[in-house]
Coordinates of C-alpha atoms and ligand atoms in Angstrom, one line a residue:
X1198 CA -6.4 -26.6 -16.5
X1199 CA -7.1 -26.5 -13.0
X1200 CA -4.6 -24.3 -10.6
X1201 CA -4.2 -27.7 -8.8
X1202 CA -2.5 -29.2 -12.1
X1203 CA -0.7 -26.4 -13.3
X1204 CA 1.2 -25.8 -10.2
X1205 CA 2.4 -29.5 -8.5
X1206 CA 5.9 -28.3 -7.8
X1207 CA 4.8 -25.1 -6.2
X1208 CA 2.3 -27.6 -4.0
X1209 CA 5.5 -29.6 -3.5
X1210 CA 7.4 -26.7 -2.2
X1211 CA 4.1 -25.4 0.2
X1212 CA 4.6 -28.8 1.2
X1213 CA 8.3 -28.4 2.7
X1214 CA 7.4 -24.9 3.8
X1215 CA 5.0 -25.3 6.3
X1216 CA 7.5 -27.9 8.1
X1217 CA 10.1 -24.9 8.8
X1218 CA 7.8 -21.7 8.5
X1219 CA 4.7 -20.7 10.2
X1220 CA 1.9 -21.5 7.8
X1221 CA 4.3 -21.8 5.0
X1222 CA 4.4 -18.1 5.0
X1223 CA 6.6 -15.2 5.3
X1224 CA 3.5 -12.7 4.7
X1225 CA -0.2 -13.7 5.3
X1226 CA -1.2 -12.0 3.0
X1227 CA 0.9 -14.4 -0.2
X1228 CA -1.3 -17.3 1.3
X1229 CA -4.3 -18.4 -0.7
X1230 CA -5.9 -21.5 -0.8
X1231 CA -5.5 -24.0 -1.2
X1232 CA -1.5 -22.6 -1.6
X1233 CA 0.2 -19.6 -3.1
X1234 CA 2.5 -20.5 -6.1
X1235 CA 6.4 -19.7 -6.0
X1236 CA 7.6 -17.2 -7.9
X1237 CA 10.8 -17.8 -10.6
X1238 CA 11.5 -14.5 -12.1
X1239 CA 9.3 -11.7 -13.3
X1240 CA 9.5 -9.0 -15.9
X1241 CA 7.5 -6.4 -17.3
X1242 CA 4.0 -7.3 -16.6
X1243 CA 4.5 -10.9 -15.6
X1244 CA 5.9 -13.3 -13.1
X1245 CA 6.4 -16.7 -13.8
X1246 CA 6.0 -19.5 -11.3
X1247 CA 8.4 -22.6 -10.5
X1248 CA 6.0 -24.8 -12.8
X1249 CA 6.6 -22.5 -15.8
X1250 CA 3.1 -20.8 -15.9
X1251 CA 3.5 -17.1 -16.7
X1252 CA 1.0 -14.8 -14.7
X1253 CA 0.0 -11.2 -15.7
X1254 CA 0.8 -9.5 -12.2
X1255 CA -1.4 -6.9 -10.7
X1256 CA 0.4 -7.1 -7.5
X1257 CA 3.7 -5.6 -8.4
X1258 CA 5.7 -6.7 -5.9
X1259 CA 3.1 -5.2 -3.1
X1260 CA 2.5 -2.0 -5.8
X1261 CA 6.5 -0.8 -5.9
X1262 CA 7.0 -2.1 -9.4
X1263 CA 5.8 1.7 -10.9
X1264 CA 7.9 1.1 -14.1
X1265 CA 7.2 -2.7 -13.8
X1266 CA 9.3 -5.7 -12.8
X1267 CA 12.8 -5.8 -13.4
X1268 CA 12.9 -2.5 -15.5
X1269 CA 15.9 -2.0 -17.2
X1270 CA 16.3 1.4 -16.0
X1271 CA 16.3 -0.2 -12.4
X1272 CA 18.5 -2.9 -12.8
X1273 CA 21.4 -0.8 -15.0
X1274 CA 21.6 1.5 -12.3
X1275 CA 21.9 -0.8 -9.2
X1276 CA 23.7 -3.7 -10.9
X1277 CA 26.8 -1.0 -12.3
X1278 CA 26.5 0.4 -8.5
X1279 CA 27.2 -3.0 -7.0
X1280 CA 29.9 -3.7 -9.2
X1281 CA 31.5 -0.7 -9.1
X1282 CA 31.0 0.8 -5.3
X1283 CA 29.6 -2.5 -2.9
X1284 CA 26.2 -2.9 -1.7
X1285 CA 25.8 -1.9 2.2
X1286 CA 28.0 0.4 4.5
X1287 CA 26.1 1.1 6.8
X1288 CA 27.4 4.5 6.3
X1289 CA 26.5 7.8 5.3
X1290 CA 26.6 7.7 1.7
X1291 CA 25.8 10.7 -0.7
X1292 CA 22.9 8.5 -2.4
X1293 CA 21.1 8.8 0.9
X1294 CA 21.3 12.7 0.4
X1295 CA 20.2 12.7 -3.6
X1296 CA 17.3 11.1 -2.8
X1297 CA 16.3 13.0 0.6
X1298 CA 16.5 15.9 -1.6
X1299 CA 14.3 14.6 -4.0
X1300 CA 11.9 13.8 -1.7
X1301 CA 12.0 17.3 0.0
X1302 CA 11.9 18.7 -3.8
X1303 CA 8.5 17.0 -4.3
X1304 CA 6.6 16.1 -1.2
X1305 CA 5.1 19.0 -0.2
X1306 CA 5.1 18.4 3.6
X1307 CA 8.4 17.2 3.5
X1308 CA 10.6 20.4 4.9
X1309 CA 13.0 17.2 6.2
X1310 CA 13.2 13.5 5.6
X1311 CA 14.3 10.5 7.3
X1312 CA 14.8 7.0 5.9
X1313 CA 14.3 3.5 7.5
X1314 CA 13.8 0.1 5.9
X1315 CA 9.8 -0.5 5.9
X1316 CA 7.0 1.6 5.9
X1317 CA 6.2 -0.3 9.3
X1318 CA 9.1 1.4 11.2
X1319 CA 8.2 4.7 9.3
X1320 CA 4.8 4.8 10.5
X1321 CA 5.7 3.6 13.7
X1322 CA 8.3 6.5 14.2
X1323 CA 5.9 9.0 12.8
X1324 CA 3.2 8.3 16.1
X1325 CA 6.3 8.4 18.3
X1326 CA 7.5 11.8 16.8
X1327 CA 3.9 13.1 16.9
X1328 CA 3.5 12.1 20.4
X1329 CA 6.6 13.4 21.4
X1330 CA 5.6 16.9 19.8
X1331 CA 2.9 16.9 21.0
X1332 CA 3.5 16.2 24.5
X1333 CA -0.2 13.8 24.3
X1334 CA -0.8 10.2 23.8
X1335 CA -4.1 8.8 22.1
X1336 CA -3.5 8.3 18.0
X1337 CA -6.7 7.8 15.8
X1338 CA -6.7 5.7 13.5
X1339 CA -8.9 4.6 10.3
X1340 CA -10.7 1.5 10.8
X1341 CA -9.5 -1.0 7.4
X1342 CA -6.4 0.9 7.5
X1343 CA -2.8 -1.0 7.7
X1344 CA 0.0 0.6 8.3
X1345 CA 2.1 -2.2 9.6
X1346 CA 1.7 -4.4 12.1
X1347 CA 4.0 -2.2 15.0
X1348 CA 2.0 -2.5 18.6
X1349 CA 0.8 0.9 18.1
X1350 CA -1.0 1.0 15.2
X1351 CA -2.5 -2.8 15.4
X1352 CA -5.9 -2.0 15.8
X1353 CA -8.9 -2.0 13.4
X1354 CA -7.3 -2.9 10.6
X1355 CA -9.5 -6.1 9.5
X1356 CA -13.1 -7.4 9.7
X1357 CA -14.3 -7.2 12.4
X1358 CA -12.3 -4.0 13.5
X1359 CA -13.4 -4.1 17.1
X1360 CA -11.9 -7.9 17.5
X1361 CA -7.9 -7.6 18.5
X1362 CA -5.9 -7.7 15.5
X1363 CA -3.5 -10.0 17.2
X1364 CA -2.6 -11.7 20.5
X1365 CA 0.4 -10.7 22.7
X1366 CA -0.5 -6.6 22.6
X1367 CA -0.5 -4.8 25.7
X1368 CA -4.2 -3.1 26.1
X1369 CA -2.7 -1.0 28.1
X1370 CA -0.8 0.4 24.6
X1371 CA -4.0 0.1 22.5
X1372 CA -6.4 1.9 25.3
X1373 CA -4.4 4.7 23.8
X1374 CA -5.4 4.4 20.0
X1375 CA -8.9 4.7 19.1
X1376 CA -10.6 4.0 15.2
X1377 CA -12.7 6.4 13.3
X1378 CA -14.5 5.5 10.0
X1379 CA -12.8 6.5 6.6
X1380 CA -14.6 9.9 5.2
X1381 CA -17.4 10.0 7.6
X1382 CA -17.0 13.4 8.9
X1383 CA -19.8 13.1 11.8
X1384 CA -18.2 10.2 13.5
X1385 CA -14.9 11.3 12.7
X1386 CA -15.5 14.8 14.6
X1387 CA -17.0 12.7 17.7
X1388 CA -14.2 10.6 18.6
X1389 CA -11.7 13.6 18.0
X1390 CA -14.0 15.3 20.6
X1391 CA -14.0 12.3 23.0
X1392 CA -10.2 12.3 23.1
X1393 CA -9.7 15.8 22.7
X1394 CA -7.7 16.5 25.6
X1395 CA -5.3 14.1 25.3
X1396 CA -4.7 13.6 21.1
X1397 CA -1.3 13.5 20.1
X1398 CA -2.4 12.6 16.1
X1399 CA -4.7 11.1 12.9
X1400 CA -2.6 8.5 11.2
X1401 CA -4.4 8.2 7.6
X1402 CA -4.1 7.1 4.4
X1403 CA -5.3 9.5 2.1
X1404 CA -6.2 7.1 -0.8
X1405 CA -7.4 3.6 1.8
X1406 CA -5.2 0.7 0.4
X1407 CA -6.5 -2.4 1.4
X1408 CA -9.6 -1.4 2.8
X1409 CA -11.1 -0.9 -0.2
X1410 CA -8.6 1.5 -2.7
X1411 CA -10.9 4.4 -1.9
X1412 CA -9.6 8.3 -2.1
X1413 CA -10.8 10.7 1.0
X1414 CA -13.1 13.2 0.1
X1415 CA -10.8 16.4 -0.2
X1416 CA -13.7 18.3 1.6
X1417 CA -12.7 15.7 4.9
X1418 CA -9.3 15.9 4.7
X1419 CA -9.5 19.8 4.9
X1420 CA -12.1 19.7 8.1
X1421 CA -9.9 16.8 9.2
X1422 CA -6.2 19.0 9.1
X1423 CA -8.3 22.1 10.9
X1424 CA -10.0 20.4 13.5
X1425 CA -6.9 18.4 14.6
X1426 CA -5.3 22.0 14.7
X1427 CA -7.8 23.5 16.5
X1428 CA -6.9 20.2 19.1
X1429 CA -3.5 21.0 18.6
X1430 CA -2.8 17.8 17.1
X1431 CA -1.0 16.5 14.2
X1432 CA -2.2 15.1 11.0
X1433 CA -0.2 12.1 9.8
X1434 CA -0.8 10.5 5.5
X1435 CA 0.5 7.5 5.5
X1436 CA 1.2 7.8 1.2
X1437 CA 3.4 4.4 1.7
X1438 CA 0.8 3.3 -1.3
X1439 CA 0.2 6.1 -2.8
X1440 CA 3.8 8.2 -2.5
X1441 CA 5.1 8.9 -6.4
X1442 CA 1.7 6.1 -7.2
X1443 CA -1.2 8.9 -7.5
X1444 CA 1.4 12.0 -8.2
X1445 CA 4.9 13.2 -7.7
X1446 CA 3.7 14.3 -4.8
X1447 CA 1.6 11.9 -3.4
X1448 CA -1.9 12.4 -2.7
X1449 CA -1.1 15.6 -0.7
X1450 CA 0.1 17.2 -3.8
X1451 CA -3.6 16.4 -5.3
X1452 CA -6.0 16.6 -2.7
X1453 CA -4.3 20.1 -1.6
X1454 CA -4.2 19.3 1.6
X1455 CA -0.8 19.2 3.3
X1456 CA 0.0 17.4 6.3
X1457 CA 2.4 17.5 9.2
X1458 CA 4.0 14.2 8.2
X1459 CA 3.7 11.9 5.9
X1460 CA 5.4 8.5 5.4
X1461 CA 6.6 6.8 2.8
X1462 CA 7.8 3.5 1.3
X1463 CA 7.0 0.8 -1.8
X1464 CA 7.8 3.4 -5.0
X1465 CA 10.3 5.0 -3.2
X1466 CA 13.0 2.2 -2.7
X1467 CA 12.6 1.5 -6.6
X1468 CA 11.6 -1.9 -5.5
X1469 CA 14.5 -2.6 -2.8
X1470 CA 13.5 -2.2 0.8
X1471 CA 12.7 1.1 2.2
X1472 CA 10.5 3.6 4.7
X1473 CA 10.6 7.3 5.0
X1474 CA 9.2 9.6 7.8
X1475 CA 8.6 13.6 5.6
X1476 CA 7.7 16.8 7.6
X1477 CA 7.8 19.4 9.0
X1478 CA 11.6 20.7 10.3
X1479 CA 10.5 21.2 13.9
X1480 CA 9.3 17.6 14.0
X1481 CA 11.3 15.6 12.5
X1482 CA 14.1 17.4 14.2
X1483 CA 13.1 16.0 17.5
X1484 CA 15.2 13.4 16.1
X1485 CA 18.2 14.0 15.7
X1486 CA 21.2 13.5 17.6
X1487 CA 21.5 16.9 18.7
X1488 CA 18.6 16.6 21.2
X1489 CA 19.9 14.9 24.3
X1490 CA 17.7 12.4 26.0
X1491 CA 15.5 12.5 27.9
X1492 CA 13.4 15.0 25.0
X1493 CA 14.9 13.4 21.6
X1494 CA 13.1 11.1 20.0
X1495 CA 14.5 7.1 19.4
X1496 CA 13.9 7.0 15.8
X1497 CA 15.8 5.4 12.7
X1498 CA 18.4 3.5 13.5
X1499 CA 18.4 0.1 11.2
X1500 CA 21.3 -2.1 10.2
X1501 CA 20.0 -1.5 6.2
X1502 CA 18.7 2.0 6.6
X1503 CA 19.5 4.0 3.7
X1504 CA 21.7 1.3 2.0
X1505 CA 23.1 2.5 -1.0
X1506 CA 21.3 -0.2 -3.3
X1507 CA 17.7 0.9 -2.1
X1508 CA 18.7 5.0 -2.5
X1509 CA 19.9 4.5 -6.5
X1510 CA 17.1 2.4 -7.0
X1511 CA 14.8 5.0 -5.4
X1512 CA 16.4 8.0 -7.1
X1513 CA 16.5 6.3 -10.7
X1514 CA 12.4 5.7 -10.6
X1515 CA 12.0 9.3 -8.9
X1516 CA 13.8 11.0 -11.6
X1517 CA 12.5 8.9 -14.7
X1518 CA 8.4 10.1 -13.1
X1519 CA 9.4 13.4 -12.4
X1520 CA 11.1 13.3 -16.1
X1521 CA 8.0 11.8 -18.0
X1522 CA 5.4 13.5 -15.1
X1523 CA 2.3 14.1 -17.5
X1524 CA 2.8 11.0 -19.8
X1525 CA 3.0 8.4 -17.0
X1526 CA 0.5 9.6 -14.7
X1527 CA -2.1 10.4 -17.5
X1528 CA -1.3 7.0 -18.8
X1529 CA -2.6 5.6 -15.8
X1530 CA -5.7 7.7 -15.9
X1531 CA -6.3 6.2 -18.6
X1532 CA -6.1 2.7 -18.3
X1533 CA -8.1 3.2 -15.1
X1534 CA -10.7 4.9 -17.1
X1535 CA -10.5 2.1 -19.7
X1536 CA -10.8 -0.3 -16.9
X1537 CA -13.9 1.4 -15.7
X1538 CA -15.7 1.6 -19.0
X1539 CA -14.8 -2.2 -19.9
X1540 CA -16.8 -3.3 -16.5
X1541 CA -19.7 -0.9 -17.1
X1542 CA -20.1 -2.4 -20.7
X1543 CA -19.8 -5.8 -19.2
X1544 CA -22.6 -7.7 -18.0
X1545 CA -21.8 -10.1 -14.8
X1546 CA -24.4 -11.4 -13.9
X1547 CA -23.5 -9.7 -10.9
X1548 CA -22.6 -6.1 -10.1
X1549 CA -19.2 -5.1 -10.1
X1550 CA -17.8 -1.5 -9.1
X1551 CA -14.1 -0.4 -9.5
X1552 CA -12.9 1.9 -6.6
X1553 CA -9.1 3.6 -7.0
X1554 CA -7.3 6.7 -8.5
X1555 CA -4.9 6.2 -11.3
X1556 CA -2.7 3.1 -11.3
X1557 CA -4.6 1.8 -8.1
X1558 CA -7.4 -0.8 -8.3
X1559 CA -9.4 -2.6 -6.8
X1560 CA -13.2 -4.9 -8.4
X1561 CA -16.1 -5.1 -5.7
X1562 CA -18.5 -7.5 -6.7
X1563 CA -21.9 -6.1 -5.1
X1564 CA -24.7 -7.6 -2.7
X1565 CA -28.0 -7.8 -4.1
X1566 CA -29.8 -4.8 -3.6
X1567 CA -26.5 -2.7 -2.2
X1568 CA -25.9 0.8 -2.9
X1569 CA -23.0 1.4 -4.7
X1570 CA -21.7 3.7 -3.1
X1571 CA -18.2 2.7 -1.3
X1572 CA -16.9 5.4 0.5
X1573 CA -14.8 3.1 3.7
X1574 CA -14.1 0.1 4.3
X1575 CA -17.4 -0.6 6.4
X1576 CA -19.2 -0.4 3.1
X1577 CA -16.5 -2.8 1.5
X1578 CA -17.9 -5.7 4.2
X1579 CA -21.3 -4.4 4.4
X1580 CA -22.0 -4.3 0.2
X1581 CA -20.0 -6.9 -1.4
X1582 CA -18.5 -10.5 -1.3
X1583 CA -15.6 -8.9 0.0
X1584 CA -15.2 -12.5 1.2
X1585 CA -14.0 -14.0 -1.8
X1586 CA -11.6 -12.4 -3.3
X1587 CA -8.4 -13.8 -1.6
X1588 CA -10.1 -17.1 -1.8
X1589 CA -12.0 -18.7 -4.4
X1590 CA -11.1 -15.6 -6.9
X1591 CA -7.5 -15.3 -6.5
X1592 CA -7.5 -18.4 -7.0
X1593 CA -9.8 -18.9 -9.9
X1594 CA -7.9 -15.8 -11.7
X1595 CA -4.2 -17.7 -11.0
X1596 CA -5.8 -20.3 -12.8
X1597 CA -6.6 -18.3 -15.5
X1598 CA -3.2 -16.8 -15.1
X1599 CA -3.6 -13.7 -13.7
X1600 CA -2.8 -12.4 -10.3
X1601 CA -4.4 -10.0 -7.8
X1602 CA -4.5 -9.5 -4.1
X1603 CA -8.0 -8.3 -2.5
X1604 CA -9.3 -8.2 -6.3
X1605 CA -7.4 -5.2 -7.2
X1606 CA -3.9 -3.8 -7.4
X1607 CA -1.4 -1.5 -9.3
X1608 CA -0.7 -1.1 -13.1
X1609 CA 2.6 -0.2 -14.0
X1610 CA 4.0 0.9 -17.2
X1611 CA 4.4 -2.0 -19.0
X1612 CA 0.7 -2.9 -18.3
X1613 CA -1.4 -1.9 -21.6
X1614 CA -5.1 -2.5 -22.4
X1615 CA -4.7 -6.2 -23.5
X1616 CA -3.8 -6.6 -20.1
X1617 CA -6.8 -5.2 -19.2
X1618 CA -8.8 -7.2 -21.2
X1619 CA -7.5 -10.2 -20.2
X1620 CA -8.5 -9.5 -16.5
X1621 CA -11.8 -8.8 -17.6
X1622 CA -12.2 -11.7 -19.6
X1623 CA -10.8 -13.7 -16.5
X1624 CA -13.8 -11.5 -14.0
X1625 CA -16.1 -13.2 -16.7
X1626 CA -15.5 -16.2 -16.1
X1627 CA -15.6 -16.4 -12.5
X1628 CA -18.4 -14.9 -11.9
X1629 CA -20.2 -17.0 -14.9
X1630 CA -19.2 -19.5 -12.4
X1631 CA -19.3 -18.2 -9.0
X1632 CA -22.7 -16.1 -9.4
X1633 CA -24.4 -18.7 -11.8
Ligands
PLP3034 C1 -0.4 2.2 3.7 C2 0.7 1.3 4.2 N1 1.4 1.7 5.3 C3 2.4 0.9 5.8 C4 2.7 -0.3 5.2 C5 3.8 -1.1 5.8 O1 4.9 -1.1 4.9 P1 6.0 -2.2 4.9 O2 5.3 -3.5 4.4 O3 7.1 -1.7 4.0 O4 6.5 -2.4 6.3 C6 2.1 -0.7 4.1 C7 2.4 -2.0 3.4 O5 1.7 -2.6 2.7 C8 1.0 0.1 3.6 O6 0.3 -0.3 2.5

């Protein structure tokens, strides 16, 4: 059946949407053509759409579902909490401390932690704390690399990275970030050069999310945290992603490489709103309410800022990975493995090469004749029909009843291998169709 027939009442709902919202959208990034469906529950592995059609999801709720949607666990814990104690204060509540000392427990950088209610104030507070610190203003940042769409940090982040990402930025604000390009080391050491004198920071995601699931080599990340010391600047992960995704510990904790701050979000809140700001004590202190103005640093704040809800969420999923550490992580290598084996066996017509680390995913469907080597997101546009996949195949795989955003995404733990099989099976058929 075609997505078309399967989904009328979701069409009938786009329908009413785009008279009252923007685009019909809350979140570009839900839009497909020729319309996104509308989501009626979802659990385990699945959501199921207003039309009844069940959907194995590889989105997970923008990859915070760890344990999967609606786990038990999850729910027990926040549902007796509402019941019992309310749902928001707006008050200091000892949940807020539990999981601050969880994070502080595991994160290696994180000598001090502060919580907010998106990773998009996180990582904005993060370049204001390491300008402040620093006393400089230019941050660098990855080109293919979101962090939220604050005015700082609104540069570079889609194809092509030199056009403005949006209108109504001041360039006076953006003369002051500049982009580098994902593991190149040469170009990387360039621009730190150019803006040397005035650097306040490297904002970067460790793993790259949506510009292309693609881990830094360990080797650039070291060169990378010594030459913005050398600069005396700061080095910034932004492990929103991959926070408690690749490791207890984030990335940092695998790559060895610690930084000065690192923010966090998505696995953290449990799957209820949330953004943290981890570092080092000296830092984050700059803070607090102790420094008078005109030296402390406007930061946190937030009407829903560590709300109970997202805090017992966060510390219930926390505890259960740090509990069950070797099983669920080296259950996601190996599902990733088994992912990467089933495409290699597969023939596509077409080439098709898997990028990510452990739960994270993400399919490239090669150019003729490209290299396959994907190291940033550069190569992602450059090598593949990067093109399609939030069109014609996020569509063709809702069809088929599975869903994925930029042709990859997140297993959780209630993903298995059938579900694996069935993506594959869906890839197939698409690109028996699409590459002919
Ligand atoms: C790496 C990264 N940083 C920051 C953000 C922004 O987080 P939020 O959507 O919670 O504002 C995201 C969201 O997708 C992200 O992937």
């Amino acid at each position: 059946m075609s997505y078309e027939d399967k989904t009328r009442e979701s069409a009938r709902l786009f329908e009413r949407a785009s008279q009252v919202i923007p685009g019909g959208i809350c979140h570009n990034l839900r839009y497909f053509p020729p319309y996104p469906f509308y989501v009626e529950r979802a659990q385990g592995p699945y959501v199921w759409d207003i039309d009844g059609n069940r959907y194995v999801d590889f989105w997970m709720g923008h990859y915070t579902h760890i344990l999967g949607h609606n786990h038990p666990l999850v729910r027990e814990a926040v549902v007796s909490f509402i019941k019992e104690k309310g749902f928001h204060f707006g008050l200091p509540n000892r949940e807020e401390v539990e999981l601050a000392e969880l994070v502080t427990a595991l994160v290696p950088c994180a000598e001090m932690v502060r919580f907010c209610s998106s990773g998009t104030e996180a990582t904005m507070y993060a370049v204001r704390l390491a300008r402040a610190f620093t006393g400089k203003k230019v941050v660098v940042k990855v080109k293919g690399g979101w962090h939220g769409a604050s005015t700082d940090l609104s540069v570079g982040i889609s194809h092509p990275f030199d056009v403005p990402e949006s209108e109504g930025l001041l360039p006076q604000v953006q003369e002051y970030v500049r982009t580098i390009s994902f593991n190149h080391w040469e170009e990387t050491e360039r621009v730190l050069d150019e803006v040397a004198e005035d650097l306040a920071c490297v904002i970067i995601e460790p793993v790259l999310g949506v510009g292309g699931f693609i881990p830094a080599d360990p080797d650039y990340l070291v060169r990378l945290k010594e030459k913005l010391e050398s600069l005396g600047a700061l080095l910034i992960f932004d492990e929103i992603i991959t926070g408690f995704r690749v490791s207890t510990g984030g990335y940092q904790k695998i790559c060895g490489v610690t930084p000065h701050l690192a923010t966090l979000g998505k696995v953290l809140g449990g799957g209820f709103p949330i953004g943290a700001v981890a570092g080092l004590r000296d830092i984050l202190e700059l803070g607090s309410w102790r420094k008078a103005k005109p030296s402390r640093v406007l930061m946190g704040g937030g009407t829903f800022s560590c709300n109970p809800v997202s805090m017992v969420a966060g510390a219930v999923v926390i505890k259960y990975l740090v509990e069950n550490e070797d099983r669920v992580y080296g259950y996601f290598n190996d599902l990733s493995l088994y992912l990467r084996k089933k495409i290699e066996s597969e023939d596509f017509g077409v080439a098709v090469r898997v990028t990510g680390i452990g739960s994270l995913f993400m399919i490239h469907f090669l150019k003729d004749g490209a290299s396959r080597e994907i190291r940033c997101a550069e190569d992602v546009i450059e090598k593949t029909y990067w093109d399609i996949r939030d069109t014609t195949f996020r569509r063709f795989m809702a069809s088929c009843g599975a869903y994925l955003v930029h042709a990859g995404g997140a297993f959780s733990l209630s993903h298995g291998e059938e579900h694996i099989n069935f993506l594959v099976e869906g890839i197939k058929r698409f690109c028996e169709e699409h590459f002919e």
